[in-house]
Short mmCIF file of N, CA and C in Angstrom, two decimals:
data_model
loop_
_atom_site.label_atom_id
_atom_site.label_comp_id
_atom_site.label_asym_id
_atom_site.label_seq_id
_atom_site.Cartn_x
_atom_site.Cartn_y
_atom_site.Cartn_z
N MET A 1 78.44 77.73 86.92
CA MET A 1 78.23 78.97 87.84
C MET A 1 78.13 79.31 87.36
N ILE A 2 79.24 79.21 87.47
CA ILE A 2 80.61 81.22 88.10
C ILE A 2 80.84 81.83 85.80
N LYS A 3 80.00 80.80 84.67
CA LYS A 3 80.26 81.16 83.97
C LYS A 3 78.66 81.58 83.53
N GLU A 4 78.07 81.14 84.03
CA GLU A 4 77.34 81.65 84.17
C GLU A 4 76.52 82.78 84.73
N CYS A 5 77.27 83.46 85.47
CA CYS A 5 77.15 84.58 86.02
C CYS A 5 78.44 85.29 86.30
N LEU A 6 79.48 85.29 84.66
CA LEU A 6 80.42 85.77 84.78
C LEU A 6 79.69 86.46 82.99
N ILE A 7 78.06 85.35 82.48
CA ILE A 7 77.57 85.97 81.29
C ILE A 7 76.58 86.96 81.98
N ALA A 8 75.90 86.96 82.99
CA ALA A 8 74.76 87.85 83.79
C ALA A 8 75.49 89.52 84.18
N VAL A 9 76.55 89.19 84.73
CA VAL A 9 77.76 90.42 84.73
C VAL A 9 78.15 90.96 83.26
N ALA A 10 78.93 90.38 82.35
CA ALA A 10 78.94 91.76 81.15
C ALA A 10 77.63 91.50 80.25
N GLU A 11 76.90 91.18 81.01
CA GLU A 11 75.22 91.63 80.01
C GLU A 11 74.91 92.63 80.76
N GLU A 12 75.65 93.34 81.21
CA GLU A 12 75.42 94.16 82.81
C GLU A 12 75.56 95.50 81.95
N ILE A 13 77.32 94.79 82.55
CA ILE A 13 78.57 95.76 81.86
C ILE A 13 78.79 95.96 80.29
N CYS A 14 78.94 95.24 79.66
CA CYS A 14 79.14 95.16 78.21
C CYS A 14 78.90 94.22 77.29
N PRO A 15 77.01 94.23 77.22
CA PRO A 15 76.63 93.68 76.99
C PRO A 15 77.15 93.26 75.22
N GLU A 16 78.24 94.00 74.16
CA GLU A 16 78.69 94.04 72.74
C GLU A 16 79.65 92.42 73.42
N LYS A 17 79.72 92.02 75.47
CA LYS A 17 81.76 91.87 75.19
C LYS A 17 80.09 90.39 75.19
N VAL A 18 79.51 89.44 75.75
CA VAL A 18 78.36 89.51 76.50
C VAL A 18 79.00 87.59 75.64
N ASN A 19 79.88 86.87 73.70
CA ASN A 19 80.00 87.03 72.84
C ASN A 19 81.26 85.85 74.11
N LEU A 20 82.45 86.33 74.01
CA LEU A 20 83.79 86.40 73.95
C LEU A 20 83.39 85.73 75.44
N PHE A 21 82.53 85.86 76.29
CA PHE A 21 82.06 85.46 77.25
C PHE A 21 81.63 83.82 77.49
N LYS A 22 80.64 83.88 76.74
CA LYS A 22 79.72 83.14 76.05
C LYS A 22 80.66 81.09 75.69
N SER A 23 81.82 82.07 74.93
CA SER A 23 82.88 81.38 74.11
C SER A 23 84.30 80.88 74.33
N VAL A 24 84.13 81.30 76.21
CA VAL A 24 85.70 81.09 76.70
C VAL A 24 84.94 79.52 77.57
N SER A 25 86.30 78.70 77.56
CA SER A 25 85.99 77.19 78.37
C SER A 25 86.68 77.05 79.18
N LEU A 26 85.58 76.34 79.93
CA LEU A 26 86.50 76.39 81.90
C LEU A 26 86.52 74.60 81.82
N SER A 27 86.26 74.75 80.93
CA SER A 27 86.46 72.79 81.46
C SER A 27 87.53 72.59 82.38
N ALA A 28 87.28 71.35 83.01
CA ALA A 28 88.49 70.69 84.22
C ALA A 28 90.02 70.71 83.16
N ASN A 29 89.78 70.04 82.21
CA ASN A 29 91.30 69.63 81.84
C ASN A 29 91.88 71.86 81.06
N THR A 30 91.19 72.68 80.63
CA THR A 30 91.34 74.02 80.55
C THR A 30 91.40 74.66 81.39
N VAL A 31 91.12 74.72 82.91
CA VAL A 31 91.63 75.28 83.87
C VAL A 31 92.56 75.19 84.51
N ALA A 32 93.28 73.83 83.99
CA ALA A 32 93.94 73.44 85.05
C ALA A 32 95.21 73.60 84.06
N ARG A 33 95.16 73.22 83.11
CA ARG A 33 96.34 74.18 82.09
C ARG A 33 96.12 75.71 82.07
N ARG A 34 95.75 76.26 82.06
CA ARG A 34 95.85 78.00 82.39
C ARG A 34 96.36 77.94 83.80
N VAL A 35 95.91 77.33 85.12
CA VAL A 35 96.22 77.79 85.52
C VAL A 35 98.02 77.33 86.08
N GLN A 36 98.43 76.30 85.15
CA GLN A 36 99.61 75.76 85.44
C GLN A 36 100.64 76.99 84.76
N GLY A 37 100.18 77.29 82.88
CA GLY A 37 100.87 78.14 82.44
C GLY A 37 100.84 79.60 83.63
N ILE A 38 100.04 79.97 84.93
CA ILE A 38 100.10 81.83 84.89
C ILE A 38 101.29 80.56 85.91
N ALA A 39 101.47 79.26 86.59
CA ALA A 39 102.57 79.35 88.04
C ALA A 39 103.43 79.43 87.58
N GLU A 40 103.78 78.71 86.12
CA GLU A 40 104.53 78.39 84.73
C GLU A 40 105.88 80.45 84.79
N ASN A 41 104.60 81.18 84.79
CA ASN A 41 105.50 83.07 84.51
C ASN A 41 105.57 83.00 85.61
N ILE A 42 104.96 82.96 86.76
CA ILE A 42 105.55 83.72 88.14
C ILE A 42 106.19 83.35 88.78
N SER A 43 106.69 81.73 88.36
CA SER A 43 108.48 80.98 88.62
C SER A 43 108.98 81.91 87.76
N SER A 44 108.30 82.39 86.33
CA SER A 44 109.83 82.46 85.70
C SER A 44 110.63 84.08 86.13
N GLN A 45 109.18 84.54 86.56
CA GLN A 45 109.15 86.37 86.48
C GLN A 45 110.10 86.22 87.46
N LEU A 46 110.32 85.50 89.33
CA LEU A 46 110.80 85.37 90.44
C LEU A 46 111.63 85.06 89.46
N SER A 47 112.90 84.50 89.02
CA SER A 47 113.40 83.68 88.66
C SER A 47 114.13 84.99 88.09
N ASP A 48 113.67 86.01 87.63
CA ASP A 48 114.80 86.68 86.70
C ASP A 48 114.39 87.15 86.90
N LYS A 49 113.68 88.04 88.63
CA LYS A 49 114.02 88.60 89.55
C LYS A 49 115.33 88.17 90.38
N ILE A 50 115.11 86.94 90.89
CA ILE A 50 116.59 86.61 91.48
C ILE A 50 117.47 86.74 90.74
N GLY A 51 117.64 85.80 89.54
CA GLY A 51 118.88 86.73 89.05
C GLY A 51 119.75 87.46 89.40
N HIS A 52 119.03 89.40 89.58
CA HIS A 52 119.85 90.48 89.79
C HIS A 52 119.75 90.73 90.60
N HIS A 53 119.54 90.23 92.47
CA HIS A 53 119.27 90.50 93.74
C HIS A 53 121.22 90.18 94.19
N GLU A 54 121.37 91.03 95.48
CA GLU A 54 122.44 91.12 95.65
C GLU A 54 122.65 90.62 96.84
N TRP A 55 121.46 90.97 97.67
CA TRP A 55 120.85 90.23 99.27
C TRP A 55 119.74 89.64 98.94
N PHE A 56 119.71 88.41 100.13
CA PHE A 56 117.46 88.20 100.18
C PHE A 56 118.62 87.80 102.14
N SER A 57 116.73 87.53 102.24
CA SER A 57 116.34 86.71 103.46
C SER A 57 115.12 85.86 103.41
N LEU A 58 115.10 84.96 103.99
CA LEU A 58 114.37 83.53 104.70
C LEU A 58 113.37 84.06 105.13
N ALA A 59 112.20 83.89 105.59
CA ALA A 59 111.03 84.08 106.37
C ALA A 59 110.39 81.97 106.26
N LEU A 60 110.38 81.09 106.87
CA LEU A 60 109.51 80.12 107.43
C LEU A 60 108.70 80.43 107.92
N ASP A 61 107.41 79.67 107.30
CA ASP A 61 106.27 79.06 108.61
C ASP A 61 105.90 77.59 108.10
N GLU A 62 105.77 76.81 108.68
CA GLU A 62 105.88 75.45 109.26
C GLU A 62 104.53 75.39 109.53
N SER A 63 103.69 74.63 109.59
CA SER A 63 102.17 74.21 109.82
C SER A 63 101.78 73.02 109.40
N THR A 64 100.65 72.33 110.44
CA THR A 64 100.53 70.59 109.77
C THR A 64 98.93 70.55 108.69
N ASP A 65 98.54 70.25 107.86
CA ASP A 65 97.51 70.45 107.17
C ASP A 65 95.90 69.53 108.03
N VAL A 66 94.86 69.90 107.27
CA VAL A 66 94.06 68.34 107.79
C VAL A 66 94.37 67.30 107.59
N SER A 67 95.31 66.88 106.27
CA SER A 67 95.81 65.48 106.33
C SER A 67 96.55 65.09 107.41
N ASP A 68 97.28 65.24 108.24
CA ASP A 68 98.51 65.70 108.97
C ASP A 68 99.35 65.30 108.40
N THR A 69 99.65 66.22 107.41
CA THR A 69 100.88 66.10 106.68
C THR A 69 101.35 68.16 106.73
N ALA A 70 102.97 68.22 107.06
CA ALA A 70 103.34 69.18 107.56
C ALA A 70 103.04 70.00 106.51
N GLN A 71 103.06 71.70 105.69
CA GLN A 71 103.55 72.42 104.72
C GLN A 71 104.16 73.38 105.94
N MET A 72 105.35 73.92 104.44
CA MET A 72 106.30 75.05 104.51
C MET A 72 106.78 75.55 103.54
N LEU A 73 106.25 77.15 104.35
CA LEU A 73 106.30 77.40 103.37
C LEU A 73 107.20 78.76 102.97
N ILE A 74 107.98 78.54 102.44
CA ILE A 74 109.09 79.77 101.99
C ILE A 74 109.42 80.68 101.73
N PHE A 75 109.78 81.75 102.21
CA PHE A 75 108.73 83.65 101.19
C PHE A 75 111.28 84.18 101.10
N ILE A 76 110.28 84.63 100.10
CA ILE A 76 111.76 85.18 100.03
C ILE A 76 111.74 86.73 100.12
N ARG A 77 113.16 87.56 100.22
CA ARG A 77 112.46 89.07 99.75
C ARG A 77 114.43 89.51 100.00
N GLY A 78 114.73 90.03 98.21
CA GLY A 78 115.38 90.09 97.79
C GLY A 78 115.40 92.24 97.55
N VAL A 79 116.74 92.33 97.95
CA VAL A 79 116.91 93.42 97.31
C VAL A 79 118.55 93.26 95.71
N ASP A 80 118.39 93.82 94.78
CA ASP A 80 118.92 94.55 94.21
C ASP A 80 119.66 95.27 93.73
N LYS A 81 120.64 95.28 92.71
CA LYS A 81 121.67 96.97 93.18
C LYS A 81 120.74 98.49 93.15
N SER A 82 119.62 98.46 92.29
CA SER A 82 119.33 99.74 92.44
C SER A 82 118.62 99.59 93.40
N TYR A 83 119.04 98.57 95.26
CA TYR A 83 117.57 98.99 95.82
C TYR A 83 116.14 98.53 95.62
N GLU A 84 116.09 98.20 93.93
CA GLU A 84 114.35 97.36 94.36
C GLU A 84 114.66 96.25 95.74
N VAL A 85 113.32 96.22 96.13
CA VAL A 85 112.64 95.22 97.38
C VAL A 85 112.03 94.25 96.45
N TYR A 86 112.09 92.49 96.25
CA TYR A 86 111.06 92.85 96.22
C TYR A 86 110.29 91.26 97.09
N GLU A 87 109.45 90.70 97.38
CA GLU A 87 108.95 89.54 98.02
C GLU A 87 107.48 88.95 97.16
N GLU A 88 108.55 87.30 97.10
CA GLU A 88 108.06 86.60 97.12
C GLU A 88 107.80 85.05 97.52
N LEU A 89 106.58 84.19 96.83
CA LEU A 89 106.51 82.85 97.93
C LEU A 89 107.87 82.08 96.96
N LEU A 90 108.79 81.62 97.42
CA LEU A 90 109.83 81.32 97.12
C LEU A 90 109.60 79.81 96.80
N ASP A 91 108.66 78.39 97.71
CA ASP A 91 108.63 77.66 97.35
C ASP A 91 107.38 77.21 98.71
N ILE A 92 106.61 76.12 98.31
CA ILE A 92 106.13 75.24 99.51
C ILE A 92 106.76 73.36 98.83
N ASP A 93 107.11 73.54 100.35
CA ASP A 93 107.49 71.87 100.77
C ASP A 93 106.11 71.15 101.55
N SER A 94 106.13 69.78 100.95
CA SER A 94 105.03 69.23 101.71
C SER A 94 105.66 68.09 102.55
N ILE A 95 106.06 68.37 103.48
CA ILE A 95 107.18 67.06 105.10
C ILE A 95 106.09 65.94 105.36
N HIS A 96 106.62 64.97 104.69
CA HIS A 96 105.70 63.54 105.44
C HIS A 96 106.22 62.94 106.47
N GLY A 97 106.25 62.55 107.35
CA GLY A 97 107.04 61.84 108.41
C GLY A 97 107.07 63.37 109.65
N THR A 98 108.29 62.80 109.99
CA THR A 98 109.43 63.93 111.14
C THR A 98 109.15 65.06 110.19
N THR A 99 108.81 66.46 111.47
CA THR A 99 109.26 67.62 110.83
C THR A 99 110.89 68.37 111.87
N THR A 100 111.85 67.32 111.82
CA THR A 100 113.00 67.76 113.01
C THR A 100 113.85 68.92 111.67
N GLY A 101 114.96 69.24 112.18
CA GLY A 101 115.46 70.27 111.82
C GLY A 101 115.55 69.85 110.81
N ALA A 102 116.71 68.71 110.27
CA ALA A 102 116.68 68.87 109.04
C ALA A 102 115.78 68.67 108.32
N ASP A 103 115.05 67.95 108.40
CA ASP A 103 113.47 67.22 107.49
C ASP A 103 113.49 68.59 106.92
N ILE A 104 112.94 69.95 107.87
CA ILE A 104 112.43 71.06 107.63
C ILE A 104 114.00 72.00 106.11
N PHE A 105 115.39 71.69 106.76
CA PHE A 105 116.11 71.96 105.80
C PHE A 105 116.23 71.57 105.29
N LYS A 106 116.00 70.52 104.21
CA LYS A 106 116.41 69.63 103.56
C LYS A 106 115.46 70.75 102.04
N GLY A 107 113.85 71.07 102.44
CA GLY A 107 112.92 71.38 101.95
C GLY A 107 114.11 72.81 101.28
N VAL A 108 113.94 73.48 102.19
CA VAL A 108 114.54 74.55 102.74
C VAL A 108 115.97 74.93 101.27
N GLU A 109 116.87 73.39 101.40
CA GLU A 109 118.25 73.61 101.16
C GLU A 109 117.28 73.64 99.04
N ASN A 110 117.15 72.61 98.75
CA ASN A 110 116.63 72.21 97.44
C ASN A 110 116.03 73.56 96.96
N ALA A 111 115.25 74.70 97.56
CA ALA A 111 114.62 75.62 96.99
C ALA A 111 115.84 76.30 97.09
N ILE A 112 116.56 76.71 97.79
CA ILE A 112 117.71 78.12 97.40
C ILE A 112 118.36 76.96 95.54
N ASN A 113 118.23 75.17 96.14
CA ASN A 113 119.28 75.00 94.75
C ASN A 113 118.13 74.77 93.48
N LYS A 114 116.47 75.11 93.81
CA LYS A 114 116.00 75.23 92.69
C LYS A 114 116.38 76.94 91.99
N LYS A 115 116.26 77.44 92.83
CA LYS A 115 116.16 78.97 91.80
C LYS A 115 117.71 79.12 91.44
N ASN A 116 118.92 78.12 92.40
CA ASN A 116 119.74 78.75 91.81
C ASN A 116 120.78 79.90 92.93
N LEU A 117 120.59 80.02 94.07
CA LEU A 117 120.55 81.14 95.01
C LEU A 117 122.13 80.48 96.06
N ARG A 118 122.70 80.78 96.41
CA ARG A 118 123.94 81.10 97.02
C ARG A 118 123.64 81.85 98.75
N TRP A 119 124.11 81.00 99.62
CA TRP A 119 124.07 80.32 100.68
C TRP A 119 124.19 82.19 101.68
N ARG A 120 125.86 82.53 100.65
CA ARG A 120 126.39 83.64 101.58
C ARG A 120 125.91 84.73 101.12
N ASN A 121 124.99 84.89 100.28
CA ASN A 121 124.06 86.45 100.08
C ASN A 121 122.39 85.77 101.10
N LEU A 122 123.08 85.16 101.40
CA LEU A 122 121.88 85.00 102.94
C LEU A 122 121.98 86.28 104.07
N LYS A 123 120.54 87.08 103.70
CA LYS A 123 121.46 88.00 105.01
C LYS A 123 120.67 88.17 106.38
N SER A 124 119.52 86.87 106.14
CA SER A 124 118.35 87.06 107.71
C SER A 124 117.27 85.88 107.24
N ILE A 125 116.80 85.09 109.01
CA ILE A 125 116.02 83.96 108.31
C ILE A 125 114.61 84.91 109.55
N THR A 126 113.98 84.58 109.42
CA THR A 126 112.59 84.88 110.45
C THR A 126 111.82 83.57 110.11
N THR A 127 111.81 82.78 111.88
CA THR A 127 110.73 81.93 111.62
C THR A 127 109.95 82.00 112.97
N ASP A 128 109.16 80.88 113.70
CA ASP A 128 108.19 80.70 114.41
C ASP A 128 108.64 80.50 115.81
N GLY A 129 110.32 79.91 115.72
CA GLY A 129 111.31 79.94 117.27
C GLY A 129 109.98 78.44 117.80
N GLY A 130 110.18 77.35 116.77
CA GLY A 130 109.61 76.19 117.61
C GLY A 130 111.13 75.76 117.71
N LYS A 131 111.33 74.67 118.51
CA LYS A 131 112.41 74.25 118.40
C LYS A 131 113.31 73.30 117.07
N ASN A 132 112.56 72.91 116.53
CA ASN A 132 113.01 72.64 115.05
C ASN A 132 113.81 73.57 114.30
N MET A 133 113.09 74.35 114.55
CA MET A 133 113.52 76.47 113.90
C MET A 133 115.04 76.25 114.82
N CYS A 134 115.20 77.12 115.75
CA CYS A 134 115.60 77.10 115.90
C CYS A 134 116.70 76.60 117.90
N GLY A 135 116.74 75.64 117.32
CA GLY A 135 117.27 74.35 118.28
C GLY A 135 118.67 75.17 118.25
N LYS A 136 119.77 74.70 118.81
CA LYS A 136 121.19 75.21 119.42
C LYS A 136 121.50 74.85 117.67
N ASN A 137 121.57 73.42 117.81
CA ASN A 137 123.08 72.47 117.17
C ASN A 137 121.99 72.14 115.81
N LYS A 138 120.61 71.55 116.11
CA LYS A 138 119.76 70.29 114.85
C LYS A 138 118.46 71.37 114.49
N GLY A 139 118.43 72.46 114.73
CA GLY A 139 117.78 73.35 114.50
C GLY A 139 117.71 73.57 112.88
N VAL A 140 116.84 73.97 112.33
CA VAL A 140 116.96 74.97 110.86
C VAL A 140 117.76 76.05 111.11
N VAL A 141 118.11 77.06 111.42
CA VAL A 141 118.44 78.25 111.77
C VAL A 141 119.75 77.66 111.28
N ALA A 142 120.58 76.83 112.99
CA ALA A 142 122.06 76.28 113.44
C ALA A 142 122.38 76.33 111.64
N LEU A 143 121.94 74.85 111.14
CA LEU A 143 121.82 74.24 110.05
C LEU A 143 121.90 75.72 109.05
N VAL A 144 120.88 76.44 108.30
CA VAL A 144 121.16 77.41 107.55
C VAL A 144 122.14 77.71 108.10
N SER A 145 122.58 78.99 108.74
CA SER A 145 123.51 79.16 110.19
C SER A 145 125.24 78.38 109.13
N LYS A 146 125.58 77.44 108.68
CA LYS A 146 126.23 76.44 108.80
C LYS A 146 126.47 76.31 107.52
N ALA A 147 125.60 76.14 106.43
CA ALA A 147 125.13 76.27 105.13
C ALA A 147 126.03 77.69 104.42
N VAL A 148 125.56 78.34 105.40
CA VAL A 148 126.18 80.29 104.71
C VAL A 148 127.32 80.36 105.24
N LYS A 149 127.87 80.37 106.71
CA LYS A 149 129.29 79.67 106.92
C LYS A 149 129.76 78.94 105.24
N ASN A 150 130.15 77.82 104.81
CA ASN A 150 130.75 76.95 104.27
C ASN A 150 130.46 77.56 102.68
N ASP A 151 129.80 78.28 102.41
CA ASP A 151 129.45 79.27 101.28
C ASP A 151 130.45 80.29 101.04
N GLY A 152 130.99 81.01 102.61
CA GLY A 152 131.27 81.87 102.42
C GLY A 152 130.99 83.41 103.14
N GLY A 153 129.76 82.89 103.67
CA GLY A 153 129.03 83.74 104.30
C GLY A 153 128.84 83.94 105.73
N SER A 154 128.77 85.21 106.06
CA SER A 154 128.87 85.55 107.38
C SER A 154 127.70 85.31 108.28
N LYS A 155 127.47 84.45 109.41
CA LYS A 155 126.28 84.43 110.05
C LYS A 155 124.73 85.40 109.55
N PRO A 156 123.77 84.45 108.84
CA PRO A 156 122.36 85.59 108.82
C PRO A 156 122.24 86.22 111.02
N LEU A 157 121.04 87.12 110.23
CA LEU A 157 121.00 87.68 112.14
C LEU A 157 119.57 86.84 111.67
N VAL A 158 118.75 86.27 112.69
CA VAL A 158 117.93 85.47 113.16
C VAL A 158 116.63 86.71 114.05
N LEU A 159 115.10 86.50 112.99
CA LEU A 159 114.71 86.94 114.10
C LEU A 159 113.33 86.22 114.20
N HIS A 160 112.52 86.25 115.10
CA HIS A 160 111.00 85.92 115.59
C HIS A 160 110.23 86.56 114.93
N CYS A 161 109.62 85.55 114.46
CA CYS A 161 108.13 86.10 113.63
C CYS A 161 107.29 87.20 114.23
N ILE A 162 107.28 87.48 113.41
CA ILE A 162 106.53 89.38 114.67
C ILE A 162 104.67 88.71 114.85
N ILE A 163 104.59 88.11 114.42
CA ILE A 163 102.25 87.48 114.64
C ILE A 163 102.70 86.85 115.21
N HIS A 164 103.83 86.00 115.79
CA HIS A 164 104.34 85.25 116.29
C HIS A 164 104.23 85.89 118.44
N GLN A 165 105.56 86.59 118.07
CA GLN A 165 105.57 87.62 119.04
C GLN A 165 104.88 88.57 119.87
N GLN A 166 103.41 88.69 118.87
CA GLN A 166 102.00 89.73 119.50
C GLN A 166 101.02 88.85 119.81
N SER A 167 101.26 87.29 119.24
CA SER A 167 100.70 86.18 120.20
C SER A 167 101.04 86.03 120.98
N LEU A 168 101.85 86.38 121.55
CA LEU A 168 103.45 85.56 122.86
C LEU A 168 103.16 87.36 124.10
N CYS A 169 102.72 87.84 123.26
CA CYS A 169 103.04 89.38 124.11
C CYS A 169 101.57 89.55 125.19
N GLY A 170 100.31 88.69 123.76
CA GLY A 170 99.13 89.51 124.64
C GLY A 170 98.66 88.36 125.43
N LYS A 171 99.40 86.73 125.53
CA LYS A 171 99.24 86.36 126.46
C LYS A 171 99.02 87.11 127.67
N CYS A 172 100.90 87.45 127.89
CA CYS A 172 100.89 88.39 128.36
C CYS A 172 100.15 89.06 129.47
N LEU A 173 99.44 89.65 128.63
CA LEU A 173 98.49 91.22 128.92
C LEU A 173 97.76 90.26 129.73
N ASP A 174 97.22 91.52 130.86
CA ASP A 174 96.04 90.67 132.22
C ASP A 174 94.91 91.51 131.33
N VAL A 175 94.19 91.14 129.70
CA VAL A 175 93.50 92.09 129.94
C VAL A 175 91.56 91.70 130.09
#
């Protein structure tokens, strides 16, 4: 159906290119291979950016999907020597079973290690403020702070997600 729509659009916009659209393969294997290629390219670009950064921060968001599996998104924002800032999705981690601070930290640690990042370059971390994230001793923030300190860095700034702050403030308003 998608291919038929593309061909119809091509006939209107650029009739001389219709044959090119007709020759595009949209089989499941071809699409899967192309998506894999795009993913590898994006990952490579991110690795190149990460290789030139000076400092970075992380934002973590964890929620449960329809199959009752916790999905954690790890976003990175980095700054290079010329003060260029980038922000990308660093990793997605599926957490089966419990979602304690230690479980979530393992996913963050794996993402950090996969991209050869140094804990000491982490300057801030943003979470949703849940107990598993912000627990004083066993939360992700405490475990990340300990990892940063062990790598010779200073304690990262801890922020509460602005979207959640807005939601919490909205609940207090009597509108």
